[in-house]
Coordinates of C-alpha atoms in Angstrom, one line a residue:
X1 CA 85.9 90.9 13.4
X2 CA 83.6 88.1 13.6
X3 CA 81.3 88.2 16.1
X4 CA 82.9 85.1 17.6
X5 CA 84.3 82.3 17.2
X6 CA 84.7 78.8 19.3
X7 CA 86.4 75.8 19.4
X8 CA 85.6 73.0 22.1
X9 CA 85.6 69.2 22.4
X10 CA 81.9 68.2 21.2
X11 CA 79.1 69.7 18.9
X12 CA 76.9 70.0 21.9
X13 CA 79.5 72.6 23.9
X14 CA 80.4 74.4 20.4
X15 CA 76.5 75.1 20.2
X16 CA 76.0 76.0 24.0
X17 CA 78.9 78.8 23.3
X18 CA 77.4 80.2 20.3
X19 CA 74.0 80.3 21.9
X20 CA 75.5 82.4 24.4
X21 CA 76.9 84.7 22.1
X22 CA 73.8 85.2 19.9
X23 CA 72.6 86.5 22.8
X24 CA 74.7 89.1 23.8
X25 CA 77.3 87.0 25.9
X26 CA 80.8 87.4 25.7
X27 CA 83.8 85.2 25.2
X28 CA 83.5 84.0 29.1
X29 CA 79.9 83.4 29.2
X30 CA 80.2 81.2 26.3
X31 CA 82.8 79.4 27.2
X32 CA 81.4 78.5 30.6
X33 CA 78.3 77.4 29.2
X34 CA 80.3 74.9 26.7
X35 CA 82.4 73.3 30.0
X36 CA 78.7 72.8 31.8
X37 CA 77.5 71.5 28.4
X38 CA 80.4 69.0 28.2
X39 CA 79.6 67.8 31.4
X40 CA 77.1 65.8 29.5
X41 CA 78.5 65.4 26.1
X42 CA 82.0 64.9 27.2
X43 CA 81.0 63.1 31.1
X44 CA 84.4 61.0 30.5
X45 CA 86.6 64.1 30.3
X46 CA 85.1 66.8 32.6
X47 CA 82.6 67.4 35.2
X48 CA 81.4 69.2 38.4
X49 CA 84.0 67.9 40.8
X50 CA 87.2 68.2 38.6
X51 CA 89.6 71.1 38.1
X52 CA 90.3 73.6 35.7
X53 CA 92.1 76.8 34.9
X54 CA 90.9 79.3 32.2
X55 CA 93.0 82.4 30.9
X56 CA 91.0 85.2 29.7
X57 CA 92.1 88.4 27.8
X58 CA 88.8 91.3 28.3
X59 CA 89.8 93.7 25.3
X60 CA 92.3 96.1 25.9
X61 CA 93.5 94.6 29.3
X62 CA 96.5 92.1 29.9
X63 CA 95.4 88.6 30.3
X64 CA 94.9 87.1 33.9
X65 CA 95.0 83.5 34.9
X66 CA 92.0 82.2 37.2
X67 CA 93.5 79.0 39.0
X68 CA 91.0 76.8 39.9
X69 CA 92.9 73.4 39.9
X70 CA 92.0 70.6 42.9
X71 CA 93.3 70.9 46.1
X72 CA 94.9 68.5 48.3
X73 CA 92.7 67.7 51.0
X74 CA 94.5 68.2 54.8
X75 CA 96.5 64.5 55.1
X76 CA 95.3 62.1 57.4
X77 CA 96.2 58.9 58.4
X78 CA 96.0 56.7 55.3
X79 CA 95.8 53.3 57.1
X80 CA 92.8 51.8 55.3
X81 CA 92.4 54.3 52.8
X82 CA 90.2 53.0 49.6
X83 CA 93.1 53.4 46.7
X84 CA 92.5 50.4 44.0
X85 CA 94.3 49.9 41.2
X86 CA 92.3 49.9 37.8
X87 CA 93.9 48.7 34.1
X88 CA 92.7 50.3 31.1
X89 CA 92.9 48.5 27.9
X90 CA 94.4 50.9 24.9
X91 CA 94.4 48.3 22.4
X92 CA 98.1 48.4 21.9
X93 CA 98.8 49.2 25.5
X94 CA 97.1 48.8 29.1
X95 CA 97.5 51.5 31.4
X96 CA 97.3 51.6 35.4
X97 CA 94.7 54.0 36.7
X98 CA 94.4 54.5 41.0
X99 CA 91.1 55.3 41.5
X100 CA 88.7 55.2 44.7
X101 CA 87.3 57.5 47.2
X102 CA 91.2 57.9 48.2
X103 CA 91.6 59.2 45.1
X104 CA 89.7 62.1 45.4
X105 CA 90.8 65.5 45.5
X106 CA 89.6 68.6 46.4
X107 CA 87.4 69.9 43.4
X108 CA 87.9 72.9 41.7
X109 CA 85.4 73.3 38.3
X110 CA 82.4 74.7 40.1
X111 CA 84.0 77.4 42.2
X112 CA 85.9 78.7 38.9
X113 CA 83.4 78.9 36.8
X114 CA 80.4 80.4 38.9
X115 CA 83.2 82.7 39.9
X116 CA 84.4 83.9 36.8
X117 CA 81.2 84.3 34.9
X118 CA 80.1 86.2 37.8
X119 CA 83.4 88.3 37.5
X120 CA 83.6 89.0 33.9
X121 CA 80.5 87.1 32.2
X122 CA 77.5 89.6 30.9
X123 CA 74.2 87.3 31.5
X124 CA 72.9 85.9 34.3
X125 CA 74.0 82.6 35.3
X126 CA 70.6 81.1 35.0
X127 CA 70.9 81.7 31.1
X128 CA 74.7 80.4 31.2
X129 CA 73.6 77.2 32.4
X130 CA 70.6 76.8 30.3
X131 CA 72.3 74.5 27.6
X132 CA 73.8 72.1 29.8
X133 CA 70.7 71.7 31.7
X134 CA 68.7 70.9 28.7
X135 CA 71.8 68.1 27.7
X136 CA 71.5 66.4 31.4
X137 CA 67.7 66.3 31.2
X138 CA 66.9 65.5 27.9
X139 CA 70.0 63.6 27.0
X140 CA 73.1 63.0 25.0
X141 CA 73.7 61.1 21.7
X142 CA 76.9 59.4 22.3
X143 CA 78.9 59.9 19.6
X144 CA 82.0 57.5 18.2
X145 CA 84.3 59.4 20.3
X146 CA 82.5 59.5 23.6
X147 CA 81.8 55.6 23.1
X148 CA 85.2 54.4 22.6
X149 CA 86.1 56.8 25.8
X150 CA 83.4 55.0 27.9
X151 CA 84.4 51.8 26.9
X152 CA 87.7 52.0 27.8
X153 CA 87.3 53.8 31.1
X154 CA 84.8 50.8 31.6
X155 CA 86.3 49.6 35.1
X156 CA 86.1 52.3 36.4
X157 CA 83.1 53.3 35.6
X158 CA 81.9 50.2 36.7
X159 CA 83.5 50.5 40.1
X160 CA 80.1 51.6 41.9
X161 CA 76.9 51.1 41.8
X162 CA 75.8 54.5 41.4
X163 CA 78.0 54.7 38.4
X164 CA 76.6 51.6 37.1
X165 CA 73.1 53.0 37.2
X166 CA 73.9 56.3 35.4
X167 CA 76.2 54.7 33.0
X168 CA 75.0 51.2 32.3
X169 CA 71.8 50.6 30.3
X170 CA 70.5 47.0 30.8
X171 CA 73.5 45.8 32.4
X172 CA 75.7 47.3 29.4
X173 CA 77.5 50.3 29.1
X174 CA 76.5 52.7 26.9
X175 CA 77.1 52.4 23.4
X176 CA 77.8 55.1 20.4
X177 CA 74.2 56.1 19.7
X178 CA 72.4 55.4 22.3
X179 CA 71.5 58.5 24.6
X180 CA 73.0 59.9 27.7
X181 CA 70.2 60.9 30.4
X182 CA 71.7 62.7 34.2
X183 CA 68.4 63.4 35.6
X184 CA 70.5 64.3 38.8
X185 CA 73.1 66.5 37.2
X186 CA 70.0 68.4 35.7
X187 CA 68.4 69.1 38.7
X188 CA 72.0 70.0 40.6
X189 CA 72.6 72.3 37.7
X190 CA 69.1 73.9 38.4
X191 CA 70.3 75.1 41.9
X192 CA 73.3 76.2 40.7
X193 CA 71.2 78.4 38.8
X194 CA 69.7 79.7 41.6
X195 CA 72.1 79.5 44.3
X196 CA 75.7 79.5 42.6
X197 CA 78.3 76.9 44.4
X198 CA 78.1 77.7 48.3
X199 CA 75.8 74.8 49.0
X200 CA 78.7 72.4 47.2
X201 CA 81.7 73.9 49.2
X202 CA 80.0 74.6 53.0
X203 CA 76.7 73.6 52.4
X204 CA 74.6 70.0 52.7
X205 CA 76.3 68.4 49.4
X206 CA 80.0 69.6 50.9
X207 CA 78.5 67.2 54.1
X208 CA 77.2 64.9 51.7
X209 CA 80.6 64.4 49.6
X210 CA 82.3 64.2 53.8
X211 CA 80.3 61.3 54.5
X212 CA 80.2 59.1 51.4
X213 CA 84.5 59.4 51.3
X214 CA 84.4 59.1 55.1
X215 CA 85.4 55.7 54.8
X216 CA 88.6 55.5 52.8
X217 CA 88.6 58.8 51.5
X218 CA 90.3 62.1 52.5
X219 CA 88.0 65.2 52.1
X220 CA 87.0 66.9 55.1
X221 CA 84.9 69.8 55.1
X222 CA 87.2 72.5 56.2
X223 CA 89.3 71.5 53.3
X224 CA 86.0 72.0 51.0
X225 CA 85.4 75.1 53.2
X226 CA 88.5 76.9 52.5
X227 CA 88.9 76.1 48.7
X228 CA 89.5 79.4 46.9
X229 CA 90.0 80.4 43.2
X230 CA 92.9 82.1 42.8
X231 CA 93.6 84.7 40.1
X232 CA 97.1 84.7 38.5
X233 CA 99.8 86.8 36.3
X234 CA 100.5 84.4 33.3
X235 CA 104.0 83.5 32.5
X236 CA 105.1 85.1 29.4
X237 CA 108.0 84.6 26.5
X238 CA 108.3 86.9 23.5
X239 CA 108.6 83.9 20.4
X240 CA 108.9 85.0 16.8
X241 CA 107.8 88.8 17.4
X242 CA 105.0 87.4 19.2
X243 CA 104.0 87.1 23.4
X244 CA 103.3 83.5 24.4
X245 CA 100.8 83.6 28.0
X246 CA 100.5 80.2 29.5
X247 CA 99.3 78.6 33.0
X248 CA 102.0 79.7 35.8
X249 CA 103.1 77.8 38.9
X250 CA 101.9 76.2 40.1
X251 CA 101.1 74.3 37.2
X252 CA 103.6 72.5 35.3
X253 CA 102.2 72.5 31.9
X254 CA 103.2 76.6 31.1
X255 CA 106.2 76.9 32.3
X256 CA 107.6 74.2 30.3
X257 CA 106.1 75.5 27.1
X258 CA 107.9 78.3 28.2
X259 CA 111.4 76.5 29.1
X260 CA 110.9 74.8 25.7
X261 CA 109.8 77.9 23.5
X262 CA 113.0 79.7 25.4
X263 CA 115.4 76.9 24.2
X264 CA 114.0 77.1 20.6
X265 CA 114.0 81.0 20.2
X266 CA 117.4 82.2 22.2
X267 CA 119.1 79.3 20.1
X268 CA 119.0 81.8 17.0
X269 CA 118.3 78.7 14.4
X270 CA 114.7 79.6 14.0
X271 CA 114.7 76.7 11.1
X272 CA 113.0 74.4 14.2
X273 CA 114.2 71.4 12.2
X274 CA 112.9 67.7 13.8
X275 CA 116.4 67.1 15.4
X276 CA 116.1 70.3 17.1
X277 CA 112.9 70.2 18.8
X278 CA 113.3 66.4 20.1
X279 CA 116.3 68.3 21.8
X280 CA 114.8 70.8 23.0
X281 CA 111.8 68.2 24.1
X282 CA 114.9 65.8 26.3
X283 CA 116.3 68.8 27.8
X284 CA 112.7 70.8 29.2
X285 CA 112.1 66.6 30.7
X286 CA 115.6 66.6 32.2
X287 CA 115.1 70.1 33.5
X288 CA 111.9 68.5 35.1
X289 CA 113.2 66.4 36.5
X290 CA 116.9 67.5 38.0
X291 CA 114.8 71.0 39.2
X292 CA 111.1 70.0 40.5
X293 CA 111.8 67.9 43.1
X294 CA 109.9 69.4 46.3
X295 CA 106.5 68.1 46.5
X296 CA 105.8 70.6 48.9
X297 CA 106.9 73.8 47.3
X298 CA 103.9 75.1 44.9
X299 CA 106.5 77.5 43.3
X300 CA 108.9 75.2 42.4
X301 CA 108.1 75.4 38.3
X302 CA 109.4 78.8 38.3
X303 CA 112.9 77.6 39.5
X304 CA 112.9 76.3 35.6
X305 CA 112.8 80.0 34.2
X306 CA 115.8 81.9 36.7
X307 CA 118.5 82.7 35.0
X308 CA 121.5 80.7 35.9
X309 CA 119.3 77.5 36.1
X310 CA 117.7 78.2 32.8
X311 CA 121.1 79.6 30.8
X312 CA 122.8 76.2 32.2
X313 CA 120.3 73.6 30.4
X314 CA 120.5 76.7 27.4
X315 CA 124.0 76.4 27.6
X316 CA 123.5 72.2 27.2
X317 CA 121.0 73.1 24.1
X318 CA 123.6 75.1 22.3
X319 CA 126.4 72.4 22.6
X320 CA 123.5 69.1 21.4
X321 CA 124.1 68.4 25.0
X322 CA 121.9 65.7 26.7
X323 CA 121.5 64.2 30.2
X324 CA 122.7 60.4 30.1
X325 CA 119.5 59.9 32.9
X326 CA 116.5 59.2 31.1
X327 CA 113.1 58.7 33.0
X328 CA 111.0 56.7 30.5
X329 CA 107.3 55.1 31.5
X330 CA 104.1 55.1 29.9
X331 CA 102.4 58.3 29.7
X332 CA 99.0 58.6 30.8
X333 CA 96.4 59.4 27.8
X334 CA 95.0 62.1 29.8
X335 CA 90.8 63.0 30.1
X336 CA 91.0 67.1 29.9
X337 CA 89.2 68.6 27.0
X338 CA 89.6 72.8 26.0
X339 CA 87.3 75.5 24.9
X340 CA 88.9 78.2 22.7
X341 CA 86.4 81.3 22.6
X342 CA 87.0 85.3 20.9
X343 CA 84.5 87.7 20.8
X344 CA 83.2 90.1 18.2
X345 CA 85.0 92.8 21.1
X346 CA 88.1 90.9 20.6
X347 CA 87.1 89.5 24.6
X348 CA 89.2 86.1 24.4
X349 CA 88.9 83.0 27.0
X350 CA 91.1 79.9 26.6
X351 CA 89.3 77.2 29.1
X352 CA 90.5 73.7 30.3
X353 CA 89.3 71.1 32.6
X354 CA 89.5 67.7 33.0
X355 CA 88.1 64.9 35.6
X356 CA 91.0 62.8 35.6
X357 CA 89.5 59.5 34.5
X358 CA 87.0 59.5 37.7
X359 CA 87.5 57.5 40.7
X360 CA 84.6 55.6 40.1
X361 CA 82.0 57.0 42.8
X362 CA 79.2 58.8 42.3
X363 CA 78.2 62.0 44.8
X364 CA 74.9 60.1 45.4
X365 CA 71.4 62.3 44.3
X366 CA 74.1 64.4 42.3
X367 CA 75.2 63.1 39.0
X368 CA 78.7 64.1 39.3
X369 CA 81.5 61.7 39.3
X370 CA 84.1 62.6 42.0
X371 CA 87.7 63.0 40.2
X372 CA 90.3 60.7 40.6
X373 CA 93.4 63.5 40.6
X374 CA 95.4 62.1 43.8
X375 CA 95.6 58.7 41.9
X376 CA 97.0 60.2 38.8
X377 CA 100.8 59.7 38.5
X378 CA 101.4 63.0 36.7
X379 CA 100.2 64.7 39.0
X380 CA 102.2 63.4 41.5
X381 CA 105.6 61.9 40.4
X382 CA 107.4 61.8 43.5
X383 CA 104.6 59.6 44.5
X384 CA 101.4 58.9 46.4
X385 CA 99.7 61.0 49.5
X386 CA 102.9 62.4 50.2
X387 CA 102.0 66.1 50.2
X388 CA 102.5 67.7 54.0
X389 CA 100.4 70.8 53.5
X390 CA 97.4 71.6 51.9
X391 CA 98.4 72.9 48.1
X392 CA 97.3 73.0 44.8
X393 CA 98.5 70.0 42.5
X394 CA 100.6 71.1 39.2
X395 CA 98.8 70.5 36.6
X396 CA 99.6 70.3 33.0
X397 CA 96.8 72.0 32.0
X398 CA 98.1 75.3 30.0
X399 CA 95.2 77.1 29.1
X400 CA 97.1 80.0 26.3
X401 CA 96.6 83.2 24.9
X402 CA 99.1 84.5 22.0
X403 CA 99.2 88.3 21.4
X404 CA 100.8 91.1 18.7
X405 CA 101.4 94.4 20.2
X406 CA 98.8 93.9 23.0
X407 CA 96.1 92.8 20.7
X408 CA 94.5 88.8 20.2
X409 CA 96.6 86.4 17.8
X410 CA 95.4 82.8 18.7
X411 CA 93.2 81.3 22.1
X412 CA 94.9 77.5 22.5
X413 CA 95.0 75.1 24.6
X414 CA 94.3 71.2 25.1
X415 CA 93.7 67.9 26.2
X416 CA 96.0 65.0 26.9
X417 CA 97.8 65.0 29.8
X418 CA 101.7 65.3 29.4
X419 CA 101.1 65.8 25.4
X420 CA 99.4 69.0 26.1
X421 CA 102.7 71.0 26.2
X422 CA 104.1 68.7 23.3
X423 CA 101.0 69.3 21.5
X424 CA 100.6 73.2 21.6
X425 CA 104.2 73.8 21.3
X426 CA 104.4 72.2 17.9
X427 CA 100.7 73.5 16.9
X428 CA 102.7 76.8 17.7
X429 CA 105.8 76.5 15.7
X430 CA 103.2 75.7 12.7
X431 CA 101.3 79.2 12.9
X432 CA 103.8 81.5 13.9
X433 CA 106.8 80.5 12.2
X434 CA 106.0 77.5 9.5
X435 CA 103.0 80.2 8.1
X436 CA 100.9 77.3 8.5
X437 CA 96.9 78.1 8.1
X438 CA 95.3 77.2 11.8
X439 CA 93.1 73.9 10.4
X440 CA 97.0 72.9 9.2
X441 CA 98.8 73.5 12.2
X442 CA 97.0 71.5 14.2
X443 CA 96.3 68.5 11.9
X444 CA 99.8 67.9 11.0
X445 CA 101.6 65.1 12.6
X446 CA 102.9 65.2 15.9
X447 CA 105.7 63.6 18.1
X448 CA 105.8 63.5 21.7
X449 CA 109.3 62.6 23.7
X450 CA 108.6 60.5 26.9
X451 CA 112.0 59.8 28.9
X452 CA 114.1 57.4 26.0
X453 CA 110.6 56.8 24.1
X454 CA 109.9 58.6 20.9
X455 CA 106.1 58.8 20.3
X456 CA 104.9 59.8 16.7
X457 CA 102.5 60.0 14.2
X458 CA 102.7 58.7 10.6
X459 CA 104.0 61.4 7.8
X460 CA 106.9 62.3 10.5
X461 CA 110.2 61.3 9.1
X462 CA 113.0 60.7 11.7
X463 CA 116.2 59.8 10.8
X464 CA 119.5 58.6 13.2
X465 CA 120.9 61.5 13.0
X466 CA 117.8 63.5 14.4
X467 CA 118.3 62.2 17.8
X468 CA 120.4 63.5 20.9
X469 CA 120.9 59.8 22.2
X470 CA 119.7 56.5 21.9
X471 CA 115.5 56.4 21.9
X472 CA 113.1 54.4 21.1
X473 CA 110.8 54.8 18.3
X474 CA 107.0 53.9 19.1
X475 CA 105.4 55.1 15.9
X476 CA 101.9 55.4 15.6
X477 CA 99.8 53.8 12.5
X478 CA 97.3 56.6 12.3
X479 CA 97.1 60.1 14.2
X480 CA 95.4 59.4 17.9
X481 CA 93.6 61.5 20.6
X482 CA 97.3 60.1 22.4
X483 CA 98.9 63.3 21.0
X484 CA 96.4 65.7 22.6
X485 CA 93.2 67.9 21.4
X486 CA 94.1 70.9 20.2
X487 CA 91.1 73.3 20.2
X488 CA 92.0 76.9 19.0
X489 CA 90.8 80.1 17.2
X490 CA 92.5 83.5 15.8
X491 CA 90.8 86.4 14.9
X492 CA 89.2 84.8 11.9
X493 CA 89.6 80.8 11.9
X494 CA 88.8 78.4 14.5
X495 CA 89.6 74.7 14.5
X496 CA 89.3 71.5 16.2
X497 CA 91.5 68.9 16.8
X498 CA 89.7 65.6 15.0
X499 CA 92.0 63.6 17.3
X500 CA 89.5 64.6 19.8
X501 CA 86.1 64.8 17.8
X502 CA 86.1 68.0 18.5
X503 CA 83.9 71.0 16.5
X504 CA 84.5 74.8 15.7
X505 CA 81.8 77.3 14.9
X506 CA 82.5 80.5 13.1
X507 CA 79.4 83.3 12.8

């Protein structure tokens, strides 16, 4: 065995991790010293007040889930609540974001990663943090990726005037090249260092984030009081030999890698031709659809995997089957980035977070962009602030670990919203079954199935007969961060996605 290898969203985070394990770290301490890194180098796609879930497998033990996803605040009344709408310009496509201090949800990053580093990390905090306090303080080089990120979250990160001041330079948003300074987020970082994340959750920055969303916003403090990270059994399918662990409910994201892997491997055509897995793809979104339908029921993604519910859409699957009701819109491009991390012990962590796209406020003194997760319509497809108890939101975050006979096989995960599942599923088939090495399984081209819309990249061919029903074809003319970041490693290769810009680092 190496003595690690890691796989994240930007140089910066990839070095942060390595540092950590030149140092005697293990596979958690580095990979929560990339996230706080990326707060910097990836600001767009992470941050303080986002959420996150991160599976870790310590050598020899089963892996366990830490759940640390945002919270809905306690619902009050929303009669003048500050929900705006804010379109973002893809090039080929403009996209409708709800941002605002409505928009805000109960933030989870901090809490799960002080908490698990102080669970199962080996150094001090202090030294976990050192990298991305050096990024805030010093500064960032934005790269090409970052930049194009920026400039299309650009009204929304022109919503305030605190984000105007850390983002703009000279009354322009910063450009690739030009260097990324959060003074702020630097010193906040600092007490972490020293204090962990009480102050943020019951202290004077938990009545700091009260009063600037008191006005249009949701958060109360005993919502921010009561926030708890919540350790989890994964969900688990045995595909080609191998045991698939993904994010359980409440999340969204792993079960339906699960449903999907199901379809594929109890069909007993392990050939995994195109035609196949676009089915397989309709029936996990009609299975979505026709079973997840409470709002208010954080356990409702499990429904997908009992028996009779699951052997009637496997039943549908075997007989090329589909559901005449298609739900089709425009998927969301989705700001999450990964870290993939294994030790020379064989320790394994599989990290992701995301800050939605940010609701365009700035915890003032702070640095940290507040998320924008109760404004994002994956998150909440039966709609708006219609939640009647306080809950976790299901993400699609699915955070994996893939195991032989108890032992490490592959640390996955990524970004992109509803194209994480799509993304890791197919990155999957690659490794395990198509032999694939892991740089090829993840570079290969990808499709994604979006209600009747068939999403793909060039080099895919797709012909009539492929497809369970009538889509539509929206092929793409290069590969695009739209079909997800896949960061990854195995025991001796590590690769990421260049979708994403992101690095690996092998020592």
């Amino acid at each position: 065995m190496k003595k690690g290898i890691v796989a994240t969203g930007s140089q910066e985070a990839t070095q942060a991790a390595i540092a950590m394990l030149e140092n005697g770290g293990n596979a958690v301490d580095a990979a929560v010293a990339a996230v706080f890194t990326s707060m910097t180098s990836e600001f767009a796609l992470t941050g303080v007040a986002g959420g996150g879930a991160m599976m870790v497998k310590i050598a020899g033990n089963d892996p366990l889930l830490y759940d640390f996803f945002v919270n809905t605040p306690s619902l009050k009344q929303i009669k003048g609540i500050d929900f705006v709408k804010a379109t973002v310009n893809f090039g080929s496509s403009t996209q409708n974001f709800y941002i605002g201090k409505g928009s805000v949800a109960i933030p989870g990053n901090l809490a799960g990663l002080v908490t698990v580093q102080k669970e199962l990390g080996q150094l001090p905090l202090s030294v976990v943090l050192e990298p991305g306090i050096y990024l805030s303080r010093f500064g960032y080089k934005m790269n090409k990726e970052q930049a194009y990120i920026f400039r299309i979250l650009e009204p929304i990160f022109c919503h305030s005037s605190e984000a105007r001041q850390l983002l703009f330079k000279d009354n322009q948003l910063l450009k690739e090249g030009e260097l990324f300074v959060n003074l702020d987020l630097s010193n906040f970082l600092e007490r972490v260092a020293r204090e962990g994340a009480d102050f943020f959750y019951k202290g004077e920055i938990a009545e700091l984030m009260v009063k600037t969303l008191s006005h249009g916003g949701l958060i109360d403090y005993n919502s921010l009081k009561n926030y708890r990270v919540i350790p989890r059994k994964p969900i688990c399918t045995n595909f080609q030999n191998m045991d698939i662990y993904s994010n359980p409910p409440p999340s969204a994201g792993g079960s339906l890698i699960i449903f999907l892997l199901r379809l594929l491997e109890k069909s007993g055509d392990h050939k995994f031709p195109v035609s196949k897995l676009i089915h397989a793809m309709s029936l996990t979104n009609t299975a979505r659809h026709e079973v997840c339908t409470d709002p208010n029921n954080e356990s409702l993604y499990i429904h997908l995997l009992q028996e009779d519910i699951f052997m009637h859409y496997m039943d549908m699957f075997s007989k090329k089957e589909s559901s005449t009701e298609q739900h089709s819109k425009l998927p969301n491009r989705g700001c999450t980035t990964h870290v993939s991390v294994i030790d020379k012990a064989g320790n394994c962590a599989s990290l992701t977070t995301s800050n939605g796209e940010g609701s365009g406020y700035v915890l003032p003194g702070t640095g940290i962009m507040l998320n924008n997760m109760l404004g994002e319509e994956d998150l909440n497809p039966m709609g708006f602030h219609n939640w009647e108890k306080y809950r976790r939101l299901a993400t699609m975050m699915s955070p994996s670990i893939v195991t032989r006979g108890g032992k490490p096989v592959m640390i996955i995960g990524s970004g992109g919203s509803n194209r994480i599942r799509s993304a890791i599923v197919q990155v999957l088939i690659n490794y395990i079954y198509r032999g694939m090495s892991l740089k090829q399984s993840i570079d290969e081209p990808r499709l994604h199935l979006e209600g009747n819309k068939l999403y793909h990249e060039p080099g895919i061919k797709i012909l009539p007969d492929d497809l369970p029903f009538e889509l539509l074809p929206h092929p793409f003319d290069e590969k695009n961060l739209f079909f997800g970041g896949v960061n990854a490693v195995t025991t001796n290769e590590g690769y990421s996605d260049p979708r994403r810009g992101g690095t690996f680092h092998i020592i």
